[in-house]
XYZ file of C-alpha atoms in Angstrom:
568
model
C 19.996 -14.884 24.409
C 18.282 -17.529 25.817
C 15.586 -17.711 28.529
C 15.978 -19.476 32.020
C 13.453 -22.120 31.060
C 14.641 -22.571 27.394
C 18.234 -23.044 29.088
C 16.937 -25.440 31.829
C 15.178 -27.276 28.991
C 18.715 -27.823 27.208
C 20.533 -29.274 30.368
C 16.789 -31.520 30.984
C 17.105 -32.786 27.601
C 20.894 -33.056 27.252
C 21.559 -34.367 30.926
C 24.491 -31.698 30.901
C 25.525 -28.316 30.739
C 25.902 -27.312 26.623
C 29.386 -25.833 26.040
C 29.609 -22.321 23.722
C 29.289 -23.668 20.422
C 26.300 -25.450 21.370
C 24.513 -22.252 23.065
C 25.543 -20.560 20.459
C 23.317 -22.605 17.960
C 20.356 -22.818 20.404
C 20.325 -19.050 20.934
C 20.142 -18.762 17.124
C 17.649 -21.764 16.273
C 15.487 -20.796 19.105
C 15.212 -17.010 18.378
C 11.859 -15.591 16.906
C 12.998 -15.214 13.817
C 13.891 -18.956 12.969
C 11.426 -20.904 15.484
C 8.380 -19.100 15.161
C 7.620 -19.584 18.779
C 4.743 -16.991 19.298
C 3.384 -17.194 15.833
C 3.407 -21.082 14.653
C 0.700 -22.378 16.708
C -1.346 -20.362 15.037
C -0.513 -21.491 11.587
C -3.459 -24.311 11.525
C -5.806 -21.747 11.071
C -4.414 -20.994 7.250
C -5.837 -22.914 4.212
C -3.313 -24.464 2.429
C -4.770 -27.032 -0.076
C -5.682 -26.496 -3.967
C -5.084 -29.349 -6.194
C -2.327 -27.303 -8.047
C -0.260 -26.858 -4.654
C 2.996 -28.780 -4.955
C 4.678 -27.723 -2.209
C 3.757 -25.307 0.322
C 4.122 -23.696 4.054
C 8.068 -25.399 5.454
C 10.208 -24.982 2.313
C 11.829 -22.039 0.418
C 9.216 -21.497 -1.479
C 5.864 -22.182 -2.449
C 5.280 -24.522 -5.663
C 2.339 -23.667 -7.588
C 0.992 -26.579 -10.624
C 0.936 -24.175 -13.645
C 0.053 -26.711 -16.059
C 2.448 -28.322 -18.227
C 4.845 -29.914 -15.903
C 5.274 -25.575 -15.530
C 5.727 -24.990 -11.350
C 6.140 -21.382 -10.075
C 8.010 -20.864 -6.851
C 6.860 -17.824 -4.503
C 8.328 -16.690 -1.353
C 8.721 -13.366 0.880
C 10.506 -12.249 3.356
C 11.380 -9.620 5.784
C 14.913 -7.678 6.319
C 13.441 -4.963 9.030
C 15.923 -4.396 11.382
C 19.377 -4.402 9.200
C 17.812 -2.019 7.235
C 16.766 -0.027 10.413
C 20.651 0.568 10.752
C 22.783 0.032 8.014
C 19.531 0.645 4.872
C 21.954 -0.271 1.693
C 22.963 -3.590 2.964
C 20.149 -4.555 5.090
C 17.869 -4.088 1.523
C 20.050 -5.519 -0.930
C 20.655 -8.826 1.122
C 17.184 -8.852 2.034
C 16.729 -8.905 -1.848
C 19.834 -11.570 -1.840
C 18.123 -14.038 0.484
C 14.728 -14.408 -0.819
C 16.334 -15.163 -4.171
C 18.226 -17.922 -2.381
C 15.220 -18.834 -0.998
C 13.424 -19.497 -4.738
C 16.282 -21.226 -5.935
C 16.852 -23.596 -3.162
C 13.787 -25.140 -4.602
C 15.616 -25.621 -8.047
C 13.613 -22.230 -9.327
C 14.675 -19.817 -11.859
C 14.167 -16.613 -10.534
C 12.228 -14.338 -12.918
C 11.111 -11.596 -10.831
C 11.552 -9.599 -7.653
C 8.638 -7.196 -5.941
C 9.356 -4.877 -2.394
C 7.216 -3.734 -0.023
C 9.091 -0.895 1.689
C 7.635 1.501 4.498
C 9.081 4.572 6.021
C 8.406 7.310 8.538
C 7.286 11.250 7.447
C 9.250 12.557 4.758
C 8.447 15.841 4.927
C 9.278 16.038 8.808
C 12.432 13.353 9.032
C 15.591 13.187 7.319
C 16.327 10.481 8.320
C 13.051 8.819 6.974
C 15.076 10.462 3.485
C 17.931 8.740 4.159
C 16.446 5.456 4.832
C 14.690 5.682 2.089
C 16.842 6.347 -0.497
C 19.370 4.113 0.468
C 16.723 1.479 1.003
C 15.845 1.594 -2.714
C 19.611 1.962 -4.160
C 20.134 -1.467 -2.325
C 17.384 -2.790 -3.449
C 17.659 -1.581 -7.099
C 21.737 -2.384 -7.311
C 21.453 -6.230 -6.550
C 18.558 -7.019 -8.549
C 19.924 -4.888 -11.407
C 23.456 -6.896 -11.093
C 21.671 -10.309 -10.555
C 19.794 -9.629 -13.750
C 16.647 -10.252 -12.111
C 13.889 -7.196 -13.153
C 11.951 -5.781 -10.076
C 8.230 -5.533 -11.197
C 5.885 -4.418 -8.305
C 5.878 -3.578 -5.365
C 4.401 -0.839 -2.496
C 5.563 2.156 -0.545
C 4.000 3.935 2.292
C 4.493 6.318 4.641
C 3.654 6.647 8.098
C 5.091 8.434 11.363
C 4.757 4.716 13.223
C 7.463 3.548 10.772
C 10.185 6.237 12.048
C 12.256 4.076 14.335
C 11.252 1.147 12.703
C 11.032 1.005 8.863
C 10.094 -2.370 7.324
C 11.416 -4.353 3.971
C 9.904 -7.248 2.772
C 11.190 -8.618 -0.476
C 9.267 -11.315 -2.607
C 10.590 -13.341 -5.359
C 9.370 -15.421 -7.943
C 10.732 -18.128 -10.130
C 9.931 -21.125 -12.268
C 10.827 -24.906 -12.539
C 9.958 -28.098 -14.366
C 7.798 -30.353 -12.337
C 10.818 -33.235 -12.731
C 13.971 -30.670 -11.586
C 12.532 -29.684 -8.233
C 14.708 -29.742 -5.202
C 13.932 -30.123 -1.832
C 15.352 -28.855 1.336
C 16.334 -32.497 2.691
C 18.879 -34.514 4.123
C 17.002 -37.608 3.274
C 19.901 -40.230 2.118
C 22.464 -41.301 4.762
C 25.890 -41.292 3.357
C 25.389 -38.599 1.085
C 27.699 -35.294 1.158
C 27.109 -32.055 2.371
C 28.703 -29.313 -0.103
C 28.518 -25.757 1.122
C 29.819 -23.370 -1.782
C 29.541 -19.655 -2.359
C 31.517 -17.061 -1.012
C 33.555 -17.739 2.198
C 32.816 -17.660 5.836
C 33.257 -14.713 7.750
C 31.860 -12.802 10.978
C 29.374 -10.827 8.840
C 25.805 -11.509 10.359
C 26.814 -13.494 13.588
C 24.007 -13.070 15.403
C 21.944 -11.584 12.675
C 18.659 -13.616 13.592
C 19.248 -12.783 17.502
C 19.601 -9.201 16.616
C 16.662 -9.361 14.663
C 14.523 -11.310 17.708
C 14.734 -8.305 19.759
C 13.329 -4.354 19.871
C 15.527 -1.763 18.565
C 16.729 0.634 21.070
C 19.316 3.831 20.492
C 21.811 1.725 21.306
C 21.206 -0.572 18.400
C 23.930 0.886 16.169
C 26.039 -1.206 18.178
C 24.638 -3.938 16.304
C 25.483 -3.259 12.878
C 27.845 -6.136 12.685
C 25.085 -8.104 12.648
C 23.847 -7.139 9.547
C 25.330 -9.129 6.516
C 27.213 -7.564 3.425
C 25.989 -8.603 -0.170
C 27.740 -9.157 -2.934
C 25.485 -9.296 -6.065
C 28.146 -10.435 -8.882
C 28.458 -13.338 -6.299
C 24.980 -13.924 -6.409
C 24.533 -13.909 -10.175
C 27.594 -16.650 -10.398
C 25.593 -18.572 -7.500
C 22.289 -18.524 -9.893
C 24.013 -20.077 -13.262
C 25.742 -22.572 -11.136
C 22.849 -23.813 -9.118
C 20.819 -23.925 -12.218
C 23.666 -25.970 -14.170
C 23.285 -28.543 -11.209
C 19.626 -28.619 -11.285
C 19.661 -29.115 -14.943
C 21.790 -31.920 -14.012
C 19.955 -33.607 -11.561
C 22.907 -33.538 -9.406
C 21.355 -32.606 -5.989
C 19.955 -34.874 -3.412
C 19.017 -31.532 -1.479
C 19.530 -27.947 -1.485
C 19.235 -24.702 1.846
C 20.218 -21.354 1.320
C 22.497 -20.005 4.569
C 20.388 -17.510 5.715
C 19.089 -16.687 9.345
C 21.415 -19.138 11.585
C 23.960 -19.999 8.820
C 25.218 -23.494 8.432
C 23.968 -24.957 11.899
C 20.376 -23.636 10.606
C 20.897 -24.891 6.997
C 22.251 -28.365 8.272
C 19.812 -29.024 11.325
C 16.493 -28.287 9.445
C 17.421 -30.325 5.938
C 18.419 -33.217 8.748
C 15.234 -32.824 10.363
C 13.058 -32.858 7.393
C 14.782 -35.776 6.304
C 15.020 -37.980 9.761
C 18.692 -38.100 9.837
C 21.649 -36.639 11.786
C 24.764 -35.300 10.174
C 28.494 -34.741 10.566
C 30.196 -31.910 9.726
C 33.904 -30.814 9.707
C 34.093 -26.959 10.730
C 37.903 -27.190 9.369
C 36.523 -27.699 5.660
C 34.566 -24.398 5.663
C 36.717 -21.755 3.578
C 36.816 -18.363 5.741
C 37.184 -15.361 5.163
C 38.813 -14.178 8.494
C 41.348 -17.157 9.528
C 41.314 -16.524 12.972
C 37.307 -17.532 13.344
C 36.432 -19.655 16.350
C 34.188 -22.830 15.520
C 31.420 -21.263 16.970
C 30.894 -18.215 14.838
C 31.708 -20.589 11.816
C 28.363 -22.415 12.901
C 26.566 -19.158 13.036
C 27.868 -16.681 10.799
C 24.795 -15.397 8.224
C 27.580 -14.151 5.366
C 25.410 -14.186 2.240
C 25.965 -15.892 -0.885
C 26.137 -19.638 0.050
C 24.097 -22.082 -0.649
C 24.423 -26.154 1.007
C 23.857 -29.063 -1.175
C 23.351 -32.612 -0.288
C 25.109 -34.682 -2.586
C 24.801 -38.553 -3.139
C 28.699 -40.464 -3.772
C 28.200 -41.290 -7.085
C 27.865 -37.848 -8.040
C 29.813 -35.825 -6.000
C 32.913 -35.539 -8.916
C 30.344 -34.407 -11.400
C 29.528 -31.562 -8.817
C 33.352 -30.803 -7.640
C 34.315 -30.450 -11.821
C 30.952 -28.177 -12.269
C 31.932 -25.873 -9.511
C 35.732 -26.017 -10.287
C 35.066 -24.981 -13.810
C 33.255 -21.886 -12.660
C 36.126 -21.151 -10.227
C 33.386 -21.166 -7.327
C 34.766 -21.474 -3.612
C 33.425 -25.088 -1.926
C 34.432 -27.810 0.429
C 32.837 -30.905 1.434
C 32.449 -30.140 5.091
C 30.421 -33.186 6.084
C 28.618 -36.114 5.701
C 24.843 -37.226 6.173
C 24.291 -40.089 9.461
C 21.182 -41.595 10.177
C 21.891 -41.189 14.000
C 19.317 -37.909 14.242
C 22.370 -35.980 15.591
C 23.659 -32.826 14.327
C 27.457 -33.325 14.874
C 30.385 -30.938 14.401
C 34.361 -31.416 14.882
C 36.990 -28.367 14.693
C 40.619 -30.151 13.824
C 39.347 -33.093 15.971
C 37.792 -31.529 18.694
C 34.141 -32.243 19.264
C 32.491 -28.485 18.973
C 28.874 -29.783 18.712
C 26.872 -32.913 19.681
C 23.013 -32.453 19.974
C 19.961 -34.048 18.431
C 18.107 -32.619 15.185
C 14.606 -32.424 16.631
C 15.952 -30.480 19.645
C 17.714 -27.876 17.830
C 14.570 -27.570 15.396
C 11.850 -28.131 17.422
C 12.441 -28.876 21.133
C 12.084 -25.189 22.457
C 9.696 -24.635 25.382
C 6.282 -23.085 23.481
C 6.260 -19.556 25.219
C 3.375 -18.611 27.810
C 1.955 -15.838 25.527
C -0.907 -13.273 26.304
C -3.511 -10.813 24.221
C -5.317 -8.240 25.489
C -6.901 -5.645 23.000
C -4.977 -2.533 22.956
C -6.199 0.703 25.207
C -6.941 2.827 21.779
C -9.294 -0.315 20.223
C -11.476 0.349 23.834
C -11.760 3.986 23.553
C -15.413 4.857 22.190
C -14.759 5.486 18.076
C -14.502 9.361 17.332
C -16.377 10.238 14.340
C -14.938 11.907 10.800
C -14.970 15.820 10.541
C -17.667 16.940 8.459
C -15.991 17.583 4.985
C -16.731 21.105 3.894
C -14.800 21.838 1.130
C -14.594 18.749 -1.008
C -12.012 20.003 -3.521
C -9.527 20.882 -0.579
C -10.166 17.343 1.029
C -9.000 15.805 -2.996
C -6.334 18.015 -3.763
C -5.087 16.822 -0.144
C -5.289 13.588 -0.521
C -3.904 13.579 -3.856
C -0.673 15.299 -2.565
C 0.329 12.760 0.110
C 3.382 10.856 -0.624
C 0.924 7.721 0.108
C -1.395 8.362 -2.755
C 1.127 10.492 -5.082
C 2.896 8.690 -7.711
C 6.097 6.654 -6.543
C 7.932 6.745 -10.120
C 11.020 7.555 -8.040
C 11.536 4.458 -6.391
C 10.191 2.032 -9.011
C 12.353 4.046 -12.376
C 15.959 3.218 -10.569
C 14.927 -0.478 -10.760
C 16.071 -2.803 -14.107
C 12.020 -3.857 -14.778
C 12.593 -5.207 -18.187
C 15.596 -7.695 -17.717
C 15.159 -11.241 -18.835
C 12.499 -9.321 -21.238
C 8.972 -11.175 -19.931
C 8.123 -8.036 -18.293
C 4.148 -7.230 -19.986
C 2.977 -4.764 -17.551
C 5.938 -3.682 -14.979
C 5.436 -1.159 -11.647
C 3.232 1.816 -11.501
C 0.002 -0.448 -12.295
C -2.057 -2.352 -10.001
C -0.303 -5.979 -10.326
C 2.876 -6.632 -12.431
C 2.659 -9.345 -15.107
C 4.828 -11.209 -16.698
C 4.967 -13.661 -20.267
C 6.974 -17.057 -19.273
C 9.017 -18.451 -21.721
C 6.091 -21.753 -21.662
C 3.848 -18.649 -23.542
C 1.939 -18.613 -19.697
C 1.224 -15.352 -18.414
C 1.651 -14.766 -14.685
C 0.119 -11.479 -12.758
C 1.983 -10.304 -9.265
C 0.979 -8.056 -6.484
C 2.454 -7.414 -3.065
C -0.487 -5.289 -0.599
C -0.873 -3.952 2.831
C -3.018 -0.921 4.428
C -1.429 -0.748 7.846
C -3.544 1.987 8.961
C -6.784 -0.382 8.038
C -4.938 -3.319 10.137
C -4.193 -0.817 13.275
C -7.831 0.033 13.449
C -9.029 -3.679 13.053
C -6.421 -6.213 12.632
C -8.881 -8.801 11.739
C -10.660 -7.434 9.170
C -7.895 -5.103 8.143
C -5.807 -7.911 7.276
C -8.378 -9.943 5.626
C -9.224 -6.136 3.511
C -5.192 -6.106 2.727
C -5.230 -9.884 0.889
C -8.634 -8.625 -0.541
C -6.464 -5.452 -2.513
C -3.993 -7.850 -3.361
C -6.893 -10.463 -4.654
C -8.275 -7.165 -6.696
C -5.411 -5.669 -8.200
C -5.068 -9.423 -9.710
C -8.351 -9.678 -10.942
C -8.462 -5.942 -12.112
C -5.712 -7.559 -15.005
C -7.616 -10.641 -15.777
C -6.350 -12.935 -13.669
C -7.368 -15.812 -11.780
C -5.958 -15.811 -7.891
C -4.353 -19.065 -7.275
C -2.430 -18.601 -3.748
C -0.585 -16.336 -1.296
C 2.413 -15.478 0.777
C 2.528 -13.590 4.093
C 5.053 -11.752 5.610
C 3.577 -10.689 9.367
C 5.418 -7.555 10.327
C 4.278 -7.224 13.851
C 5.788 -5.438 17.639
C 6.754 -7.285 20.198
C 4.937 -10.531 21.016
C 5.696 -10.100 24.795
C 3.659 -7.654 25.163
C -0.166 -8.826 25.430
C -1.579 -5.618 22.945
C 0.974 -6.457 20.301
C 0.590 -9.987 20.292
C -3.365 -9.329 20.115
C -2.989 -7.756 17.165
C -0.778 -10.616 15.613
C -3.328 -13.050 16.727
C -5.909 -11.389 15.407
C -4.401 -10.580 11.929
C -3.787 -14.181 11.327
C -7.387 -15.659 12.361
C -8.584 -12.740 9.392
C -6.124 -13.847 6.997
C -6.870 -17.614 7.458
C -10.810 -16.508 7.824
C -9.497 -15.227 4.074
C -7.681 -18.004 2.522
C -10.665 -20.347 3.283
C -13.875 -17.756 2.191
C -11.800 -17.312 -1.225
C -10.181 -20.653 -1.242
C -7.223 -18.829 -2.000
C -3.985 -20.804 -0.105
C -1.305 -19.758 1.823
C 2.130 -21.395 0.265
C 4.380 -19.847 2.671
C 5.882 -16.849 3.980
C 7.684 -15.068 6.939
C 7.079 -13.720 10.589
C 9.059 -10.573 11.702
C 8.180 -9.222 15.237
C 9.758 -6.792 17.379
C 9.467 -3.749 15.639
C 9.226 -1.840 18.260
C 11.637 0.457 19.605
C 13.018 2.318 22.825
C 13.850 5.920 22.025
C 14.795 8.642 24.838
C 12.393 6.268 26.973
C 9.349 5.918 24.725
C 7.937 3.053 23.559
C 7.218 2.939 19.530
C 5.488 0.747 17.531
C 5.156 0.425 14.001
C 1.382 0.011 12.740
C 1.136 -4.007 12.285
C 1.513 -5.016 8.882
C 0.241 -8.384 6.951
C 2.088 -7.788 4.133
C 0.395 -10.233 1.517
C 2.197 -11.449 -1.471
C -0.114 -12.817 -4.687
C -0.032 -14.554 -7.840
C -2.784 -15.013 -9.936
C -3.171 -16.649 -13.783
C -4.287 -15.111 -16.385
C -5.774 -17.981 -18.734
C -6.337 -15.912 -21.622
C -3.536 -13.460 -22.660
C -6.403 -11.883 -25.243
C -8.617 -11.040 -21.485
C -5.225 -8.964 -20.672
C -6.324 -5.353 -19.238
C -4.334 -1.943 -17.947
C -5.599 0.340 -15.816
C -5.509 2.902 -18.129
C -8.761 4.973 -20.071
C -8.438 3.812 -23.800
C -10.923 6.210 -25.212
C -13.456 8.860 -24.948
C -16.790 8.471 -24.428
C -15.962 5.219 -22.457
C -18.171 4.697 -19.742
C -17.029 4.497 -15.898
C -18.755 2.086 -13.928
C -17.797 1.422 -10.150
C -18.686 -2.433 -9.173
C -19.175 -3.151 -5.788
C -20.678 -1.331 -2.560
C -20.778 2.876 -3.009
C -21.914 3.645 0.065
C -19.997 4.182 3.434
C-alpha cells in the first residue's frame, strides 16, 4: 500500500488523481522489495570495479571477464516470506527466479547454491516442516531444470522460527559477443512476452513481501507464485536458441512486479517509453482485470525486446517449440510507460516515475538496547570434552548430508568437488575451473553487524582460497527486519558500511545482489526478529587445476598446521 506522501507525490507529479491500474503499479514498483528505498542510498559505499567486471550492480546478474571471451554470470536472491507460508513453492520459485535472473543476461546456467535458515528443530515442528519442504522444493526444480545444486548453507536458530529465510544463487556462463542486456534501447522494436500464461498467482507478491509477517499472514498465500519446472527447462533451451541467434535487442525475467516491472525498468535503462496491449497477454484465468494482468508475478516468463527485422525469425523459433507468446507492445521514445485493455487507456505514466520518482523515506538508526548492555563474559569451561562433544552435536555444526543428498549435484557433469566441502567447484566446458561458496554467521552479525558482516564475506573469501582459488567478486543478499524501526535499520546500515569496508580492503567487488527486509513478525503480540543476515555469495578462480585441494587428510603422518591468529 502506499504512503500518504508517496500518494501525494503521484497526484504532484501527475497533476491528477491515478486511476486503479496505475496505483496498482506504483504500490508494486515502489514497495521495498523492488525500489530499494531504505537500502540504495547506501549502495555507494560498495566497491564495484576490477578490470574483469563486465557488468555489475542494476542487471540480472553480475558479468565476470574469465578470459577468453569466457563471462560468468552471478546473482542471488531472496524468497523469505513465500516460503514462510506455503515452503514448497515459495523455495522452488525462489530457485525458478534467480535462474531467470542468469539467463536474462544471455547466461547458461550451470549451477545453483541455497542458503536456507530455520528455527529449533528439536523444539518446533514446524521448523521440521519448513524445512523439509523447503529442501524438496528446492531439490525438485533444480533436479527437473537439469541444473545440479552444488553448495550451499544451513543453520539453525530460534530467531528464524516465524521467519525462516531462502536465498538462492545461480551461476551461468556466456560468450563475451552473446550477452544480453536488460534494455529497451531501440524505439520501434517489439516487446515479446512468452512463457507460461498470465494468471492471479503472485499479485501482490512483492507488496506481500514489503511488509512483517503477522498470524494472519496465511491469508496471503495467494501471493506466493506456483512453479512449474518442466516449464522452466523449455524456457532455458529456447532462450538459449535465441541468444545463439542473436535475435534479442533485450531480455527481463517477470519476477517481483510482473510485466509493469519488466517493461518500466528495460524502458528506463534504455531512455524510452513503451506501449503495450494488455489484450495480447495469453491468461490463464479469462476473466482477469487489466490491472492484475500488469501485476501478476506467475513464474516462467521471460520479455524480449525484439527489433522488426527479426521478429519472424523469433515467432517461427518459439512456434516450433510450441511455446505460448504474443507481441503485446511496442517500444516509443516518448519516456512513457503506456498500456491499453481492448482500447481503453489502463495506464499512462512516465518511466522515471514509476522507477525512480518515489519520495526517499525519512529513515532512523539507533543501536539496539542489547548492543548497550555491558558484555557478559563466557562461563569458565570445565570440562572440555563435554563442551566438544556439544558442539559437535548441534544441528549447526553436525553434518547436513540430508539436505544436500536429495539434490541432482552432478547434472550437466562439471561438478569437481560438489556440497559437503568448503566451496563447490566446477570444470567449464572452456577447461576453466570455477570455485563457489555462499556464507553467513548470523549470530556473529547480531553481536556486531559491522564486523560480523565483514567476518561472513571473510568465510566465504576462505572457503575459496582453502581450494586454490583466487577471489574475484561477490553477491549480497541483505536479509534484514524491518527498516522502520530505528534498531533494525541500524543494523542494516551498519552491515553494509562492513561489507563495503570489505570489498575495498580485499579489492574484492560487489556485482550485484538482493535486499529482503521485514522479517520480522507479530505473533500473539510479540515482536520477533530474525538475527540479520548478509548472506554473501562468492566466486573465485582457480588458475591452476594441478593447485586443486579438498579438505580432506590424505595421509598419515601429515602435519597439521593452523595459519592465522590462535589466540582469543
Amino acid at each position: 500500500m502506499l504512503t500518504r506522501e508517496e500518494y501525494c507525490k503521484v497526484i504532484e507529479v501527475l497533476e491528477r488523481e491515478p486511476n486503479k491500474g496505475e496505483i496498482a503499479v506504483f504500490e508494486a514498483m515502489w514497495s521495498e522489495h523492488c525500489s530499494y528505498k531504505s537500502s540504495k542510498r547506501w549502495f555507494h559505499l560498495f566497491n564495484e570495479k576490477a578490470p574483469y567486471i563486465e557488468l555489475g550492480i542494476g542487471e540480472g546478474a553480475g558479468l565476470i571477464n574469465l578470459g577468453d571471451d569466457l563471462l560468468v554470470g552471478l546473482g542471488l536472491e531472496s524468497h523469505n516470506h513465500p516460503s514462510a507460508i506455503s515452503p514448497y513453492d515459495g523455495a522452488a520459485t525462489g530457485v525458478g527466479g534467480i535462474i531467470r535472473d542468469i539467463l536474462s543476461q544471455g547466461c547458461k546456467p550451470i549451477a545453483v547454491l541455497d542458503s536456507i535458515r530455520f528455527g529449533n528443530l528439536e523444539e518446533s515442528q514446524h521448523s521440521q516442516y519448513l524445512l523439509e519442504n523447503v529442501v524438496r522444493g528446492i531439490s525438485f526444480y533444480g533436479n527437473c531444470c537439469g541444473i545440479p545444486t552444488v553448495g550451499g548453507e544451513v543453520e539453525f536458530a530460534p530467531q528464524f522460527e516465524n521467519n525462516c529465510l531462502v536465498n538462492a544463487m545461480c551461476v551461468g556462463v556466456v560468450n563475451k559477443n552473446k550477452v544480453v542486456r536488460s534494455i529497451a534501447s531501440k524505439p520501434g522494436s517489439f516487446l515479446v512476452l512468452y512463457g507460461s500464461r498470465t494468471g492471479r498467482d503472485g499479485i501482490h507478491g512483492v507488496s506481500f513481501a514489503s511488509k512483517d509477517l503477522s498470524d494472519k499472514s496465511d491469508r496471503d498465500r495467494p501471493a506466493v507464485q506456483i512453479g512449474d519446472p518442466l516449464m522452466e527447462k523449455i524456457l532455458i533451451d529456447v532462450t538459449l536458441d535465441l541468444v545463439e541467434k542473436e535475435l534479442l535487442d533485450g531480455l527481463q525475467d517477470l519476477g517481483g512486479g510482473g510485466l509493469s516491472c519488466a517493461v518500466s525498468e528495460m524502458a528506463y535503462k534504455g531512455n524510452t517509453g513503451a506501449l503495450i496491449r494488455l489484450e495480447d497477454v495469453h491468461l490463464r484465468e479469462e476473466d482477469m482485470e487489466p490491472w492484475e494482468i500488469l501485476v501478476s508475478e506467475s513464474q516462467e516468463r521471460m520479455l524480449a525486446v525484439v527489433e522488426a527485422d527479426k521478429l519472424d525469425a523469433v515467432v517461427n523459433i518459439l512456434k516450433k517449440h510450441d511455446l505460448t507468446f504474443g507481441v503485446i507492445g511496442e517500444v516509443t521514445g516518448n519516456s512513457h510507460c503506456i498500456a491499453y485493455f481492448k482500447g481503453e487507456k489502463i495506464l499512462d505514466l512516465p518511466v522515471d516515475l514509476i522507477v525512480d520518482g518515489f519520495p526517499e523515506p525519512e529513515r532512523k538508526t539507533e543501536k539496539p538496547d542489547y548492543l548497550k548492555e555491558e558484555k557478559i563474559l563466557l562461563p569458565e569451561i570445565t570440562d572440555l570434552k563435554q563442551e566438544i562433544l556439544k558442539l559437535l552435536s548441534s544441528p549447526n555444526i553436525g553434518s547436513k548430508a540430508w539436505v544436500y543428498q536429495q539434490y541432482d549435484q552432478h547434472v550437466q557433469t562439471q561438478t569437481v568437488i560438489p556440497a559437503g566441502h568448503d566451496a563447490a567447484v566446477l570444470k567449464l566446458d572452456s577447461g576453466k575451473y570455477i570455485a563457489l561458496s555462499l556464507d553467513c554467521n548470523s549470530f556473529m552479525v547480531y553481536l556486531d553487524p559491522y564486523n560480523g558482516t565483514a567476518n561472513s564475506a571473510a568465510e566465504a573469501m576462505r572457503n575459496l582460497i582453502s581450494t586454490g582459488a583466487k577471489p574475484l567478486a561477490f553477491v549480497d543478499c541483505l536479509n534484514f527486519g524491518n527498516p522502520e524501526n530505528p534498531d533494525s535499520y541500524w543494523q542494516l546500515v551498519e552491515s553494509i558500511k562492513g561489507l563495503g569496508q570489505f570489498s575495498h580492503d580485499f579489492e574484492i567487488p560487489v556485482v550485484g545482489g538482493n535486499v529482503s527486509l521485514y522479517n520480522e513478525s507479530f505473533i500473539d503480540g510479540n515482536r520477533e526478529r530474525i538475527n540479520p543476515t548478509p548472506t554473501i555469495g562468492m566466486i573465485g578462480i582457480i588458475e591452476n587445476p594441478d593447485k586443486l585441494i579438498k579438505n580432506s587428510f590424505k595421509r598419515e603422518g601429515n602435519f597439521v598446521i593452523c595459519i592465522g591468529k590462535c589466540d582469543g
